[in-house]
Amino acid sequence: MSDHSNPGKTNLPDHENIPGNAIEYAICIKELDKFLKQFIKHNYRDMVLKPRFDKYKRIIKSQYSWRSSYLSSLPKFIFYARNLPAECIYSERIETFLSVCDDYSFPEYDQNITEFCHDPDKYFLFSNCKISHNEMRVIINGFFRDLYEKLRDPKTKRKILDRERAVGKNYKECVRQIDKLFARFARLVVLRIDFGYQKGQNVNIEDLAKDIDHLHKNKRHNKLFDHLVGYINKIEYGLEKGMHAHALLFYDGSKRRPGSDVYFAKEIGEYWVNQITNGRGVYWNRNAEKAKFERNNCLGIGDIHVSDDVKIQNLYGIAEYFCKSEQYLKPRTRTKMKLLRKSFSKETGKKRGAPRAPEPPRTPEPPRTTQDSTTEEDKLLICASDKKAA
């Protein structure tokens, strides 16, 4: 993963040694988005300086810096961006990156760019490429300068800020509804299931939305959904999985046998495959992976008691993931379609179970999507742009 000291360092595979259909696009998109977010935090300076020589006319090796880290990552991210599905739209940062790649006519792979970005000094000394070191330096510096200016444009910053505010609003609403459920029920059974389709199925977002709606409409006449008190669905698109949906289902724990969540999730998954999609569907039972989540200290599904603050905080983390993943990938054909859907039953009558002492209000961790995303300087630039437009 990327970090602040070396934003170009990733665990992604070498793009020169893998076929395009083997790329994990979700990871690539997130890494590129992080790369661009870190890039605009620095004051811009040319990425590549002119070669310097000592008194013996030997080239002085450039010192490693944040600029060299960004530079060496550029060929990889160009490759990833050029292989993203054209039928989707992406975050404002990635769309800006793609537009600058178009401005410079960068292909998915270019030997000159790759060799130059990996080691400009070596390119100067040993390269037999037709493009000179000075020409490449002008091109790469121009690319980063234009990218920086477009990312810092007040209109772009406004779009980024609006989207991240929406993500934060969705997250806070999910947390508020989860807290209301725990105020009513001493124990919840939380299922996490991913619904999708077999490879080769020609399914669009409208088909998936209809099937998800069909699944929930049937809850009135299906015992699998007895005592369901809420759900959160997130529709996504991925190159490997195609159209798919993440689902969190909340059940009244007093009506469900403890420890039955894995079998229960499996039954709902089989219902999706056999009844809703007529054999075309697939599902992933995340409750069957609870041991892995527990080892990684991120278990937030299964049986959760109101007093289990650790599991509840982890549940907040899942809700945050559902909300913030919206910024990365969206079908181009239905940009206004609501991809994050949630529904919670309204409180009726008295609270169930034995009386409980009032729980102190929990403070969920703030969504990481909005952290450090927009500086005060950026907000001033946006406000100035708005006043000028008015």
Coordinates of N, CA and C in Angstrom, one line a residue, residues 11 16 18 32 34 39 52 95 101 103 106 124 141 178 182 194 208 242 268 271 315 317 322 326 374:
N11 N 2.0 -2.6 -3.4 CA 2.1 -4.0 -3.5 C 1.5 -4.6 -4.8
E16 N 4.4 -5.0 -16.4 CA 5.0 -5.5 -17.7 C 4.9 -7.0 -17.7
I18 N 2.2 -9.0 -16.5 CA 0.9 -9.6 -16.3 C -0.1 -9.2 -17.4
L32 N -4.2 4.4 -7.2 CA -4.0 5.6 -8.1 C -4.7 6.8 -7.4
K34 N -5.0 7.4 -4.2 CA -4.2 7.8 -3.1 C -3.0 8.5 -3.7
F39 N -0.1 13.6 -4.2 CA 0.7 14.4 -5.1 C 0.4 15.9 -4.9
R52 N 23.4 17.1 -13.5 CA 24.5 17.8 -13.0 C 25.8 17.0 -13.0
E95 N -10.4 10.7 -13.2 CA -10.8 11.2 -14.5 C -9.9 12.4 -15.0
C101 N -3.5 12.2 -19.6 CA -2.9 11.2 -20.4 C -3.4 11.3 -21.9
D103 N -4.3 14.2 -23.2 CA -3.7 15.4 -23.7 C -2.3 15.1 -24.3
F106 N -0.5 9.6 -24.2 CA 0.3 8.5 -23.6 C -0.4 7.2 -23.9
F124 N 20.0 9.1 -19.5 CA 20.9 10.1 -20.1 C 22.2 9.5 -20.6
N141 N 7.9 16.7 -17.2 CA 7.7 17.8 -16.4 C 6.4 18.5 -16.8
I178 N -27.6 2.1 12.7 CA -27.1 0.9 13.5 C -27.3 1.2 15.0
F182 N -29.3 -1.0 17.9 CA -28.8 -1.6 19.2 C -29.5 -0.9 20.4
D194 N -22.2 -11.2 -0.5 CA -22.0 -10.5 -1.8 C -22.8 -11.3 -2.9
L208 N -29.3 -6.1 -12.3 CA -28.9 -6.3 -10.9 C -29.9 -5.6 -9.9
G242 N -17.8 -8.5 -12.5 CA -18.9 -7.9 -13.2 C -19.9 -7.1 -12.3
I268 N -29.6 -17.9 2.3 CA -30.0 -16.8 1.6 C -29.2 -16.7 0.2
Y271 N -30.8 -19.1 -2.1 CA -32.0 -18.5 -2.6 C -31.8 -17.5 -3.7
L315 N -18.1 -3.1 12.8 CA -19.3 -3.0 12.0 C -19.4 -1.6 11.4
G317 N -16.9 0.1 10.6 CA -15.9 0.0 9.5 C -16.4 -0.6 8.2
F322 N -18.7 0.3 2.7 CA -19.8 0.4 1.8 C -20.0 1.8 1.2
E326 N -18.1 4.0 -3.1 CA -18.9 4.7 -4.1 C -18.1 5.7 -4.9
T374 N -9.3 18.0 1.9 CA -9.4 19.3 1.4 C -8.8 20.3 2.4

